[in-house]
mmCIF file of C-alpha atoms in Angstrom:
data_model
loop_
_atom_site.group_PDB
_atom_site.id
_atom_site.type_symbol
_atom_site.label_atom_id
_atom_site.label_comp_id
_atom_site.label_asym_id
_atom_site.label_seq_id
_atom_site.Cartn_x
_atom_site.Cartn_y
_atom_site.Cartn_z
ATOM 1 C CA MET W 1 73.571 89.733 0.643
ATOM 2 C CA SER W 2 76.849 91.450 0.930
ATOM 3 C CA PHE W 3 78.442 94.453 -0.452
ATOM 4 C CA SER W 4 78.939 93.441 -4.171
ATOM 5 C CA GLU W 5 75.737 93.135 -4.855
ATOM 6 C CA ILE W 6 74.569 95.949 -2.509
ATOM 7 C CA LEU W 7 76.302 97.845 -6.018
ATOM 8 C CA GLN W 8 74.847 95.999 -8.731
ATOM 9 C CA PHE W 9 71.904 98.796 -7.879
ATOM 10 C CA LEU W 10 73.860 102.003 -7.216
ATOM 11 C CA HIS W 11 72.880 103.275 -10.952
ATOM 12 C CA PRO W 12 71.134 106.401 -12.176
ATOM 13 C CA SER W 13 68.780 104.052 -13.879
ATOM 14 C CA THR W 14 67.242 101.423 -10.849
ATOM 15 C CA PRO W 15 63.515 102.667 -10.085
ATOM 16 C CA ASN W 16 63.994 105.149 -6.920
ATOM 17 C CA HIS W 17 62.393 102.273 -4.410
ATOM 18 C CA ILE W 18 64.621 99.673 -4.413
ATOM 19 C CA LEU W 19 67.911 102.008 -4.924
ATOM 20 C CA SER W 20 67.189 103.041 -1.581
ATOM 21 C CA THR W 21 66.737 99.899 -0.415
ATOM 22 C CA ALA W 22 70.288 99.478 -1.266
ATOM 23 C CA LEU W 23 71.626 102.820 -0.039
ATOM 24 C CA GLN W 24 69.512 101.922 3.447
ATOM 25 C CA LEU W 25 71.407 98.490 3.408
ATOM 26 C CA LEU W 26 74.696 100.906 3.351
ATOM 27 C CA LEU W 27 73.895 103.189 5.689
ATOM 28 C CA GLU W 28 73.039 100.630 8.352
ATOM 29 C CA LEU W 29 76.487 98.973 7.163
ATOM 30 C CA GLU W 30 79.062 99.356 11.004
ATOM 31 C CA GLU W 31 82.022 101.391 10.476
ATOM 32 C CA ASN W 32 84.274 98.158 11.378
ATOM 33 C CA TYR W 33 82.895 96.948 8.186
ATOM 34 C CA PHE W 34 83.703 99.717 5.917
ATOM 35 C CA LYS W 35 87.385 99.059 7.520
ATOM 36 C CA ASN W 36 88.007 96.146 6.200
ATOM 37 C CA LEU W 37 86.567 96.949 1.940
ATOM 38 C CA SER W 38 90.154 96.600 -0.016
ATOM 39 C CA ASN W 39 90.951 98.903 -2.067
ATOM 40 C CA ASN W 40 89.373 97.711 -5.123
ATOM 41 C CA GLU W 41 85.738 97.829 -3.345
ATOM 42 C CA ILE W 42 86.174 101.366 -1.749
ATOM 43 C CA TYR W 43 86.919 102.742 -6.105
ATOM 44 C CA LEU W 44 84.804 100.219 -6.802
ATOM 45 C CA PHE W 45 82.233 102.255 -4.806
ATOM 46 C CA PHE W 46 83.683 105.400 -5.598
ATOM 47 C CA GLN W 47 82.950 104.706 -9.404
ATOM 48 C CA LYS W 48 79.891 104.336 -8.740
ATOM 49 C CA ILE W 49 78.443 107.002 -6.913
ATOM 50 C CA THR W 50 79.870 109.661 -9.619
ATOM 51 C CA GLN W 51 77.396 108.500 -11.512
ATOM 52 C CA PHE W 52 74.973 110.274 -9.136
ATOM 53 C CA PHE W 53 76.893 113.896 -9.660
ATOM 54 C CA SER W 54 76.721 114.564 -12.856
ATOM 55 C CA SER W 55 75.272 117.738 -14.372
ATOM 56 C CA SER W 56 72.045 116.546 -13.888
ATOM 57 C CA PRO W 57 71.575 113.854 -11.867
ATOM 58 C CA THR W 58 68.364 111.249 -11.596
ATOM 59 C CA ILE W 59 68.284 111.078 -8.113
ATOM 60 C CA SER W 60 65.597 111.806 -5.631
ATOM 61 C CA SER W 61 66.036 113.913 -3.018
ATOM 62 C CA SER W 62 65.574 111.120 -0.529
ATOM 63 C CA ASN W 63 68.101 109.066 -2.216
ATOM 64 C CA LEU W 64 70.815 111.667 -2.149
ATOM 65 C CA ILE W 65 69.793 112.022 1.600
ATOM 66 C CA LEU W 66 70.744 109.325 1.850
ATOM 67 C CA LEU W 67 74.210 108.998 -0.366
ATOM 68 C CA LEU W 68 75.468 112.210 1.739
ATOM 69 C CA SER W 69 75.033 110.566 4.722
ATOM 70 C CA ILE W 70 76.969 107.496 3.215
ATOM 71 C CA LEU W 71 79.538 109.371 2.210
ATOM 72 C CA ILE W 72 79.657 111.361 5.680
ATOM 73 C CA ASN W 73 80.512 107.673 7.328
ATOM 74 C CA LEU W 74 82.700 106.274 5.087
ATOM 75 C CA THR W 75 84.790 109.336 5.347
ATOM 76 C CA ALA W 76 84.911 109.507 8.942
ATOM 77 C CA ILE W 77 86.920 106.355 9.183
ATOM 78 C CA GLN W 78 91.152 107.469 9.688
ATOM 79 C CA THR W 79 91.971 104.667 7.471
ATOM 80 C CA SER W 80 89.707 105.469 4.791
ATOM 81 C CA GLN W 81 91.233 105.810 1.355
ATOM 82 C CA PHE W 82 87.770 107.169 0.299
ATOM 83 C CA SER W 83 88.015 110.657 1.108
ATOM 84 C CA PRO W 84 91.420 111.461 -1.139
ATOM 85 C CA LEU W 85 89.545 109.831 -4.239
ATOM 86 C CA LEU W 86 86.251 112.289 -2.980
ATOM 87 C CA ILE W 87 89.160 115.218 -3.121
ATOM 88 C CA ASN W 88 90.469 114.683 -6.532
ATOM 89 C CA SER W 89 87.044 114.535 -8.575
ATOM 90 C CA LYS W 90 86.236 117.998 -9.650
ATOM 91 C CA GLN W 91 82.906 116.663 -10.755
ATOM 92 C CA ILE W 92 81.428 115.692 -6.806
ATOM 93 C CA ILE W 93 83.217 118.885 -5.560
ATOM 94 C CA LEU W 94 81.788 121.660 -7.286
ATOM 95 C CA LYS W 95 78.397 119.734 -7.002
ATOM 96 C CA LEU W 96 78.910 119.652 -3.842
ATOM 97 C CA THR W 97 79.852 123.277 -3.480
ATOM 98 C CA LYS W 98 76.678 124.081 -5.237
ATOM 99 C CA PHE W 99 74.755 122.728 -2.502
ATOM 100 C CA LEU W 100 76.295 124.917 0.244
ATOM 101 C CA GLU W 101 75.622 128.078 -2.057
ATOM 102 C CA GLU W 102 71.956 127.155 -3.663
ATOM 103 C CA GLU W 103 70.905 125.432 -0.759
ATOM 104 C CA LYS W 104 72.442 127.280 2.634
ATOM 105 C CA GLU W 105 69.594 126.172 4.710
ATOM 106 C CA GLY W 106 68.870 122.941 3.392
ATOM 107 C CA GLU W 107 69.215 119.096 4.464
ATOM 108 C CA TYR W 108 71.735 118.968 1.316
ATOM 109 C CA SER W 109 74.535 122.104 2.820
ATOM 110 C CA THR W 110 74.211 120.850 6.283
ATOM 111 C CA LEU W 111 75.062 116.849 4.986
ATOM 112 C CA THR W 112 77.952 118.780 2.699
ATOM 113 C CA ALA W 113 79.198 120.620 5.105
ATOM 114 C CA GLN W 114 79.811 117.771 8.047
ATOM 115 C CA LEU W 115 81.223 116.074 4.732
ATOM 116 C CA PHE W 116 83.423 119.132 4.162
ATOM 117 C CA VAL W 117 84.737 118.380 8.007
ATOM 118 C CA ASN W 118 85.226 114.613 7.834
ATOM 119 C CA ILE W 119 87.554 115.350 4.761
ATOM 120 C CA SER W 120 89.016 118.683 5.957
ATOM 121 C CA ARG W 121 90.374 116.973 9.391
ATOM 122 C CA GLN W 122 92.284 114.635 7.698
ATOM 123 C CA PHE W 123 93.872 115.998 4.337
ATOM 124 C CA PRO W 124 93.303 120.206 5.391
ATOM 125 C CA GLN W 125 96.070 121.323 2.771
ATOM 126 C CA GLN W 126 95.235 118.781 0.074
ATOM 127 C CA PHE W 127 91.691 119.551 0.569
ATOM 128 C CA VAL W 128 92.548 123.381 0.425
ATOM 129 C CA ASP W 129 94.746 123.190 -2.976
ATOM 130 C CA LYS W 130 92.054 121.271 -4.527
ATOM 131 C CA LEU W 131 89.231 123.389 -3.541
ATOM 132 C CA ASN W 132 91.321 126.691 -5.071
ATOM 133 C CA CYS W 133 92.195 125.118 -8.434
ATOM 134 C CA TYR W 134 88.308 124.165 -8.661
ATOM 135 C CA ASP W 135 87.082 127.123 -8.369
ATOM 136 C CA ASP W 136 89.551 129.581 -7.450
ATOM 137 C CA GLY W 137 86.881 132.201 -5.525
ATOM 138 C CA PHE W 138 85.065 128.985 -3.063
ATOM 139 C CA GLY W 139 87.576 130.054 -0.591
ATOM 140 C CA SER W 140 86.165 133.767 -0.320
ATOM 141 C CA LYS W 141 82.542 131.498 -0.498
ATOM 142 C CA LEU W 142 83.238 130.011 2.362
ATOM 143 C CA ILE W 143 84.746 132.509 4.601
ATOM 144 C CA GLY W 144 81.048 134.034 3.220
ATOM 145 C CA PHE W 145 78.732 131.297 4.945
ATOM 146 C CA LEU W 146 81.281 131.109 7.784
ATOM 147 C CA VAL W 147 80.749 134.701 8.469
ATOM 148 C CA VAL W 148 77.073 134.148 7.836
ATOM 149 C CA ASN W 149 76.614 131.889 10.158
ATOM 150 C CA LEU W 150 78.774 133.972 13.044
ATOM 151 C CA SER W 151 76.692 136.362 12.789
ATOM 152 C CA THR W 152 73.819 135.441 14.560
ATOM 153 C CA VAL W 153 75.505 134.923 17.359
ATOM 154 C CA LYS W 154 75.040 138.007 19.506
ATOM 155 C CA SER W 155 78.721 138.979 20.679
ATOM 156 C CA PHE W 156 79.870 138.830 16.877
ATOM 157 C CA ALA W 157 76.737 140.153 15.725
ATOM 158 C CA VAL W 158 77.432 143.635 18.065
ATOM 159 C CA LEU W 159 81.132 142.848 16.371
ATOM 160 C CA ILE W 160 80.171 143.940 13.260
ATOM 161 C CA ALA W 161 77.636 146.360 14.519
ATOM 162 C CA THR W 162 80.169 148.442 15.839
ATOM 163 C CA ASN W 163 83.290 148.117 13.494
ATOM 164 C CA LYS W 164 82.159 146.170 9.939
ATOM 165 C CA LEU W 165 79.030 147.905 9.318
ATOM 166 C CA ASP W 166 80.029 149.900 6.280
ATOM 167 C CA SER W 167 82.087 147.557 4.357
ATOM 168 C CA PHE W 168 78.971 145.138 4.234
ATOM 169 C CA SER W 169 77.229 147.330 2.761
ATOM 170 C CA SER W 170 79.623 148.507 0.904
ATOM 171 C CA LEU W 171 79.186 144.689 0.003
ATOM 172 C CA LEU W 172 75.662 145.093 -0.846
ATOM 173 C CA SER W 173 75.728 147.418 -2.768
ATOM 174 C CA PHE W 174 78.925 147.202 -5.028
ATOM 175 C CA GLY W 175 80.064 143.246 -4.475
ATOM 176 C CA GLU W 176 81.226 141.697 -7.262
ATOM 177 C CA THR W 177 79.049 138.846 -7.975
ATOM 178 C CA SER W 178 74.946 138.273 -6.785
ATOM 179 C CA LEU W 179 76.863 135.234 -3.718
ATOM 180 C CA VAL W 180 78.598 137.969 -2.363
ATOM 181 C CA LYS W 181 75.778 140.459 -2.375
ATOM 182 C CA SER W 182 73.411 137.372 -1.035
ATOM 183 C CA SER W 183 75.742 136.696 1.802
ATOM 184 C CA ALA W 184 76.122 140.524 2.513
ATOM 185 C CA LEU W 185 73.184 140.501 3.283
ATOM 186 C CA GLN W 186 72.234 137.489 4.706
ATOM 187 C CA VAL W 187 74.208 138.949 7.474
ATOM 188 C CA ILE W 188 72.143 142.580 7.704
ATOM 189 C CA TYR W 189 68.878 140.400 8.546
ATOM 190 C CA ASN W 190 71.195 138.298 10.526
ATOM 191 C CA LEU W 191 72.067 141.609 12.793
ATOM 192 C CA SER W 192 68.498 142.985 12.276
ATOM 193 C CA LEU W 193 66.930 140.088 13.965
ATOM 194 C CA GLN W 194 69.089 141.147 17.168
ATOM 195 C CA ASP W 195 67.421 144.292 18.528
ATOM 196 C CA GLU W 196 70.361 144.840 21.076
ATOM 197 C CA SER W 197 71.775 146.032 17.127
ATOM 198 C CA HIS W 198 69.496 148.840 16.094
ATOM 199 C CA ALA W 199 70.832 150.419 18.299
ATOM 200 C CA LEU W 200 74.968 150.103 17.094
ATOM 201 C CA MET W 201 73.671 150.451 13.850
ATOM 202 C CA LEU W 202 71.208 153.444 13.485
ATOM 203 C CA SER W 203 72.826 155.878 15.671
ATOM 204 C CA LYS W 204 75.284 157.313 13.109
ATOM 205 C CA ASP W 205 73.976 159.042 10.721
ATOM 206 C CA LEU W 206 76.675 158.091 8.223
ATOM 207 C CA GLN W 207 77.313 154.827 8.975
ATOM 208 C CA ALA W 208 73.483 155.062 8.861
ATOM 209 C CA ASN W 209 72.236 156.698 5.579
ATOM 210 C CA LYS W 210 74.935 154.337 3.851
ATOM 211 C CA LEU W 211 73.458 151.394 4.963
ATOM 212 C CA LEU W 212 69.889 152.226 3.992
ATOM 213 C CA VAL W 213 70.467 153.782 0.699
ATOM 214 C CA ALA W 214 72.074 149.890 0.374
ATOM 215 C CA LEU W 215 68.932 147.885 1.205
ATOM 216 C CA LEU W 216 66.340 150.953 -0.924
ATOM 217 C CA SER W 217 68.505 150.378 -3.955
ATOM 218 C CA PRO W 218 66.962 147.190 -5.063
ATOM 219 C CA LEU W 219 63.639 148.807 -4.712
ATOM 220 C CA VAL W 220 63.687 151.573 -6.659
ATOM 221 C CA ASP W 221 62.938 152.308 -10.662
ATOM 222 C CA ARG W 222 63.346 154.862 -12.225
ATOM 223 C CA GLU W 223 60.570 154.865 -13.448
ATOM 224 C CA ASP W 224 58.931 155.093 -9.985
ATOM 225 C CA LYS W 225 56.641 158.142 -10.876
ATOM 226 C CA LEU W 226 57.761 160.187 -8.085
ATOM 227 C CA SER W 227 57.064 164.262 -6.908
ATOM 228 C CA GLU W 228 59.633 167.059 -6.674
ATOM 229 C CA GLU W 229 59.215 167.213 -2.987
ATOM 230 C CA GLU W 230 59.734 163.933 -2.442
ATOM 231 C CA ILE W 231 62.326 162.896 -4.210
ATOM 232 C CA GLU W 232 63.978 165.724 -2.589
ATOM 233 C CA ASN W 233 63.559 164.303 0.779
ATOM 234 C CA LEU W 234 65.359 160.523 -0.028
ATOM 235 C CA PRO W 235 68.735 160.028 0.487
ATOM 236 C CA VAL W 236 70.761 161.484 -2.341
ATOM 237 C CA ASP W 237 72.615 158.198 -3.450
ATOM 238 C CA LEU W 238 68.420 157.910 -4.254
ATOM 239 C CA GLN W 239 67.475 160.724 -6.011
ATOM 240 C CA TYR W 240 67.089 160.635 -9.981
ATOM 241 C CA TRP W 241 67.543 157.233 -9.922
ATOM 242 C CA GLU W 242 68.319 155.543 -13.739
ATOM 243 C CA LYS W 243 68.586 151.845 -12.985
ATOM 244 C CA LYS W 244 66.092 149.328 -12.997
ATOM 245 C CA ARG W 245 63.855 147.152 -9.974
ATOM 246 C CA ASN W 246 65.157 144.028 -8.889
ATOM 247 C CA TRP W 247 62.403 142.299 -8.706
ATOM 248 C CA ASP W 248 64.053 139.108 -6.045
ATOM 249 C CA LEU W 249 63.343 140.955 -3.051
ATOM 250 C CA LYS W 250 62.042 138.750 -0.821
ATOM 251 C CA LEU W 251 64.803 139.155 1.939
ATOM 252 C CA TRP W 252 65.536 142.993 1.278
ATOM 253 C CA GLU W 253 61.851 143.427 2.011
ATOM 254 C CA LEU W 254 62.234 141.562 4.684
ATOM 255 C CA THR W 255 65.097 143.505 6.446
ATOM 256 C CA LEU W 256 63.809 146.357 6.530
ATOM 257 C CA CYS W 257 60.535 144.489 8.246
ATOM 258 C CA THR W 258 62.655 143.585 11.450
ATOM 259 C CA PHE W 259 64.148 146.794 11.825
ATOM 260 C CA CYS W 260 60.674 147.951 12.130
ATOM 261 C CA ALA W 261 60.592 146.065 15.396
ATOM 262 C CA THR W 262 62.149 149.030 17.383
ATOM 263 C CA ARG W 263 60.759 151.710 18.043
ATOM 264 C CA LEU W 264 64.156 153.270 17.107
ATOM 265 C CA GLY W 265 63.970 151.758 13.484
ATOM 266 C CA ARG W 266 60.560 152.576 12.638
ATOM 267 C CA SER W 267 62.368 156.015 13.026
ATOM 268 C CA PHE W 268 64.712 155.927 12.158
ATOM 269 C CA PHE W 269 62.741 154.745 8.201
ATOM 270 C CA ARG W 270 60.317 157.598 8.716
ATOM 271 C CA ASN W 271 63.132 160.247 9.159
ATOM 272 C CA ALA W 272 64.423 159.377 6.287
ATOM 273 C CA ASN W 273 60.954 159.534 4.132
ATOM 274 C CA ILE W 274 60.704 156.277 2.277
ATOM 275 C CA TYR W 275 57.423 155.497 2.264
ATOM 276 C CA PRO W 276 56.817 156.734 -1.071
ATOM 277 C CA LEU W 277 59.450 154.494 -2.972
ATOM 278 C CA LEU W 278 57.371 151.776 -1.167
ATOM 279 C CA ARG W 279 54.005 152.987 -2.165
ATOM 280 C CA GLU W 280 55.497 152.777 -5.496
ATOM 281 C CA MET W 281 57.424 149.479 -5.992
ATOM 282 C CA ASP W 282 53.838 147.905 -4.110
ATOM 283 C CA ASN W 283 51.970 149.719 -7.109
ATOM 284 C CA ALA W 284 54.024 148.398 -9.768
ATOM 285 C CA ARG W 285 53.184 144.922 -8.238
ATOM 286 C CA ILE W 286 49.707 145.256 -8.973
ATOM 287 C CA LEU W 287 50.638 146.240 -12.837
ATOM 288 C CA LYS W 288 52.363 142.949 -12.793
ATOM 289 C CA GLN W 289 51.177 140.650 -11.148
ATOM 290 C CA GLY W 290 47.163 142.071 -10.337
ATOM 291 C CA GLU W 291 45.906 142.949 -7.556
ATOM 292 C CA ASP W 292 44.559 139.838 -6.929
ATOM 293 C CA ASN W 293 47.103 137.883 -6.675
ATOM 294 C CA LEU W 294 48.322 140.398 -3.607
ATOM 295 C CA LYS W 295 47.859 140.166 0.077
ATOM 296 C CA ASN W 296 46.597 142.143 2.518
ATOM 297 C CA GLY W 297 49.196 144.050 5.145
ATOM 298 C CA ILE W 298 49.936 141.804 7.598
ATOM 299 C CA ILE W 299 52.763 138.929 7.969
ATOM 300 C CA LEU W 300 51.340 136.025 9.363
ATOM 301 C CA GLU W 301 47.946 134.247 9.048
ATOM 302 C CA GLU W 302 46.910 132.126 12.287
ATOM 303 C CA ASN W 303 47.794 128.810 10.167
ATOM 304 C CA GLY W 304 51.795 131.216 9.468
ATOM 305 C CA LYS W 305 51.043 131.303 6.582
ATOM 306 C CA ASN W 306 53.074 134.008 5.224
ATOM 307 C CA LEU W 307 51.833 136.265 3.734
ATOM 308 C CA ASP W 308 52.734 139.875 2.182
ATOM 309 C CA ILE W 309 55.791 141.062 3.428
ATOM 310 C CA LEU W 310 55.793 145.154 1.481
ATOM 311 C CA ARG W 311 52.448 146.080 2.824
ATOM 312 C CA ALA W 312 53.008 144.433 6.619
ATOM 313 C CA LEU W 313 55.576 147.081 6.008
ATOM 314 C CA ILE W 314 54.012 150.084 4.813
ATOM 315 C CA SER W 315 51.174 149.393 6.702
ATOM 316 C CA ILE W 316 53.372 150.545 9.964
ATOM 317 C CA LEU W 317 55.389 153.235 8.109
ATOM 318 C CA ILE W 318 52.045 155.076 7.177
ATOM 319 C CA ARG W 319 51.241 154.855 10.717
ATOM 320 C CA ARG W 320 52.655 157.589 13.643
ATOM 321 C CA GLU W 321 54.622 155.903 16.479
ATOM 322 C CA ASP W 322 50.729 156.582 19.400
ATOM 323 C CA GLU W 323 49.240 155.030 16.716
ATOM 324 C CA MET W 324 51.159 151.167 16.253
ATOM 325 C CA GLY W 325 48.324 150.230 19.675
ATOM 326 C CA ILE W 326 51.866 150.439 21.815
ATOM 327 C CA GLU W 327 52.068 151.596 25.549
ATOM 328 C CA GLU W 328 54.797 155.021 26.256
ATOM 329 C CA VAL W 329 56.129 152.767 28.871
ATOM 330 C CA GLU W 330 57.837 150.848 25.995
ATOM 331 C CA ASP W 331 60.876 151.078 23.707
ATOM 332 C CA LYS W 332 60.815 148.141 21.863
ATOM 333 C CA LEU W 333 58.740 145.408 20.349
ATOM 334 C CA GLU W 334 60.828 141.353 20.810
ATOM 335 C CA SER W 335 59.349 140.348 17.691
ATOM 336 C CA ILE W 336 57.384 142.304 14.628
ATOM 337 C CA ARG W 337 54.425 139.911 14.843
ATOM 338 C CA GLU W 338 53.788 141.297 18.120
ATOM 339 C CA LEU W 339 52.796 144.796 16.442
ATOM 340 C CA GLY W 340 49.497 142.388 15.071
ATOM 341 C CA ILE W 341 48.682 144.035 11.997
#
């Protein structure tokens, strides 16, 4: 089947199984084949694939992955005219950037990152100029994605925990957009997974208190029924709270829980008297969802299914350290899952 014949099937109305076959054929073409395509053929192909990057594309996930893989192959060819066409397509570039924002750990974002690497290697200035033209905040978004990834590296995590923690706590509390707050939270979560970072993050009172307030603020609600004594024992910034609770809290809860992997983290949260806030949040969820829809306080079942993180956290903080089932000679646990809760 010739290249022009394959292109006839590249249309959103083509049945998925036929489109998949056409894309697979294109993916299997060797580099030399693409190098020999005329500019007219490249442009025709570009027009065809643009249809799949509309605001509401009708393309299956598997076919989109095939399409992105083809684009990676094309943009890897130094002499190809395809990269300039992509750079100048606001429709396609903005759709690709959404994959980075919304699918941070998905295959779309991985393939998009590879695609952007290919384009920026050949046309760095044009690529940056167009990105800033299409989305004046995308430069900062790219930096955010980069910092999130780098925070999984121990040496970089130590650098943040030692010198930049206050900045990330501020972004967590006062970030201008949900994306900024989300990136800051992901960085803090990555740091919390590294036990060695806990002492760096929690040993300085002012720094640790600022981080604590930033992590707890979304969990608190003005309707929480706290006693005067419980209120007085909270960090000052959380007393007499006037805002409503945010219910999109899974990663916030998980971050608090991973800090409890170390004795230092558990002691810090107990001494901060945050249990009443967690209790009120759990009570509010019961009213919102019903007790039958909530799980027991454990992290994993035998089949690895995620259960209730908040109740796992509560079950840790209501215990004394000598009730944790940890030998006195141990200073820390490598993972919260070893607690056997």
